mmCIF file of C-alpha atoms in Angstrom:
data_model
loop_
_atom_site.group_PDB
_atom_site.id
_atom_site.type_symbol
_atom_site.label_atom_id
_atom_site.label_comp_id
_atom_site.label_asym_id
_atom_site.label_seq_id
_atom_site.Cartn_x
_atom_site.Cartn_y
_atom_site.Cartn_z
ATOM 1 C CA MET A 1 92.752 46.932 -83.877
ATOM 2 C CA SER A 2 94.092 50.505 -83.759
ATOM 3 C CA ALA A 3 92.649 53.595 -85.442
ATOM 4 C CA ALA A 4 95.583 53.491 -87.878
ATOM 5 C CA ASP A 5 94.440 50.054 -89.067
ATOM 6 C CA ASN A 6 91.082 51.506 -90.124
ATOM 7 C CA ARG A 7 92.551 54.329 -92.211
ATOM 8 C CA PRO A 8 92.842 53.743 -95.938
ATOM 9 C CA SER A 9 96.384 53.667 -97.257
ATOM 10 C CA THR A 10 97.511 56.872 -98.980
ATOM 11 C CA TRP A 11 100.487 55.591 -100.940
ATOM 12 C CA THR A 12 100.520 55.691 -104.753
ATOM 13 C CA PHE A 13 102.626 54.144 -107.489
ATOM 14 C CA LEU A 14 103.595 57.474 -109.039
ATOM 15 C CA THR A 15 105.550 60.119 -107.180
ATOM 16 C CA HIS A 16 104.608 63.771 -107.302
ATOM 17 C CA HIS A 17 107.648 64.312 -109.530
ATOM 18 C CA ALA A 18 106.221 61.866 -112.080
ATOM 19 C CA ARG A 19 102.797 63.477 -111.877
ATOM 20 C CA VAL A 20 104.267 66.949 -112.462
ATOM 21 C CA LEU A 21 106.135 65.621 -115.520
ATOM 22 C CA VAL A 22 102.901 64.160 -116.888
ATOM 23 C CA GLU A 23 101.007 67.418 -116.398
ATOM 24 C CA ILE A 24 103.760 69.414 -118.103
ATOM 25 C CA SER A 25 103.770 66.957 -121.002
ATOM 26 C CA ARG A 26 100.003 67.436 -121.358
ATOM 27 C CA ASP A 27 100.244 71.225 -121.392
ATOM 28 C CA PRO A 28 103.681 72.896 -121.400
ATOM 29 C CA GLU A 29 102.110 76.280 -120.659
ATOM 30 C CA LEU A 30 100.263 75.297 -117.481
ATOM 31 C CA ARG A 31 100.749 77.547 -114.499
ATOM 32 C CA LEU A 32 102.254 75.936 -111.408
ATOM 33 C CA ARG A 33 99.005 76.744 -109.612
ATOM 34 C CA ASP A 34 97.085 74.671 -112.171
ATOM 35 C CA ILE A 35 99.459 71.727 -111.846
ATOM 36 C CA ALA A 36 99.108 71.865 -108.060
ATOM 37 C CA GLU A 37 95.332 71.825 -108.306
ATOM 38 C CA ARG A 38 95.299 68.924 -110.767
ATOM 39 C CA ILE A 39 97.518 66.654 -108.684
ATOM 40 C CA GLY A 40 96.377 67.766 -105.251
ATOM 41 C CA ILE A 41 99.514 69.295 -103.754
ATOM 42 C CA THR A 42 100.519 72.843 -102.883
ATOM 43 C CA GLU A 43 101.825 75.329 -105.415
ATOM 44 C CA ARG A 44 105.009 75.609 -103.334
ATOM 45 C CA ALA A 45 105.520 71.835 -103.596
ATOM 46 C CA VAL A 46 105.133 72.068 -107.385
ATOM 47 C CA GLN A 47 107.685 74.926 -107.469
ATOM 48 C CA ASN A 48 110.171 72.742 -105.599
ATOM 49 C CA ILE A 49 109.516 69.767 -107.865
ATOM 50 C CA VAL A 50 109.908 71.827 -111.042
ATOM 51 C CA SER A 51 113.190 73.186 -109.636
ATOM 52 C CA ASP A 52 114.356 69.617 -108.952
ATOM 53 C CA LEU A 53 113.392 68.537 -112.466
ATOM 54 C CA TYR A 54 115.065 71.608 -113.993
ATOM 55 C CA GLU A 55 118.313 71.061 -112.069
ATOM 56 C CA ALA A 56 118.354 67.371 -113.052
ATOM 57 C CA GLY A 57 117.860 68.209 -116.741
ATOM 58 C CA TYR A 58 114.338 66.811 -117.176
ATOM 59 C CA VAL A 59 112.685 70.207 -117.750
ATOM 60 C CA GLN A 60 113.702 73.379 -119.525
ATOM 61 C CA ARG A 61 111.946 76.693 -118.855
ATOM 62 C CA GLU A 62 111.475 79.569 -121.221
ATOM 63 C CA ARG A 63 109.858 82.823 -120.202
ATOM 64 C CA ILE A 64 107.305 83.977 -122.788
ATOM 65 C CA GLY A 65 105.688 87.230 -121.739
ATOM 66 C CA ARG A 66 104.436 86.799 -118.192
ATOM 67 C CA ARG A 67 104.321 82.993 -118.327
ATOM 68 C CA ASN A 68 106.743 80.117 -118.371
ATOM 69 C CA HIS A 69 106.745 77.597 -121.185
ATOM 70 C CA TYR A 70 108.185 74.219 -120.263
ATOM 71 C CA ARG A 71 109.887 71.683 -122.472
ATOM 72 C CA LEU A 72 110.664 68.154 -121.325
ATOM 73 C CA ASN A 73 113.895 66.340 -122.069
ATOM 74 C CA LEU A 74 112.276 62.971 -122.699
ATOM 75 C CA GLU A 75 115.609 61.308 -123.454
ATOM 76 C CA GLN A 76 116.904 62.004 -119.936
ATOM 77 C CA HIS A 77 117.222 58.701 -118.109
ATOM 78 C CA PHE A 78 115.569 57.710 -114.864
ATOM 79 C CA ARG A 79 117.656 58.318 -111.771
ATOM 80 C CA TYR A 80 117.185 55.089 -109.814
ATOM 81 C CA PRO A 81 119.875 52.483 -110.628
ATOM 82 C CA THR A 82 117.471 49.714 -111.721
ATOM 83 C CA GLU A 83 115.879 52.017 -114.341
ATOM 84 C CA ALA A 84 118.890 54.211 -115.087
ATOM 85 C CA GLY A 85 119.266 52.857 -118.633
ATOM 86 C CA LEU A 86 115.732 53.837 -119.608
ATOM 87 C CA PRO A 87 114.572 57.231 -120.875
ATOM 88 C CA VAL A 88 111.748 59.018 -119.067
ATOM 89 C CA ARG A 89 109.956 59.003 -122.449
ATOM 90 C CA LEU A 90 108.767 55.468 -121.673
ATOM 91 C CA LEU A 91 106.799 56.605 -118.636
ATOM 92 C CA ILE A 92 105.349 59.646 -120.378
ATOM 93 C CA ASP A 93 104.328 57.598 -123.435
ATOM 94 C CA ILE A 94 102.546 55.027 -121.284
ATOM 95 C CA LEU A 95 100.695 57.616 -119.246
ATOM 96 C CA MET A 96 99.843 59.852 -122.186
ATOM 97 C CA ASP A 97 98.184 56.933 -123.969
ATOM 98 C CA HIS A 98 95.555 56.867 -121.215
ATOM 99 C CA ASP A 99 93.338 59.543 -119.749
ATOM 100 C CA LEU A 100 94.242 59.237 -116.083
ATOM 101 C CA SER A 101 91.446 61.556 -114.994
ATOM 102 C CA GLU A 102 88.681 59.164 -116.076
ATOM 103 C CA PRO A 103 88.496 55.697 -114.519
ATOM 104 C CA GLU A 104 87.943 52.891 -116.981
ATOM 105 C CA GLY A 105 84.847 51.033 -116.390
#
């Protein structure tokens, strides 16, 4: 058995893009630094993801004072062909109905 066989798997069901969308839906005025801390990635990675989401039409940004305010386009459809007919609202609604920070027990 190799050392790699003893390591726990690090894959997850949700991508970082999905996690950023969820955090923005929870608080549209969060700083990118706060999103990064909550989901465990770098602030630079969050900046790139928000840019991706903005360019694809999932997120709109509005500058209010020194901060950005984000608004989600929940009717935008998923990008992958098997889900392309479904709005991203479905994912956000499912995840917002549960507190993902507290494990059920």
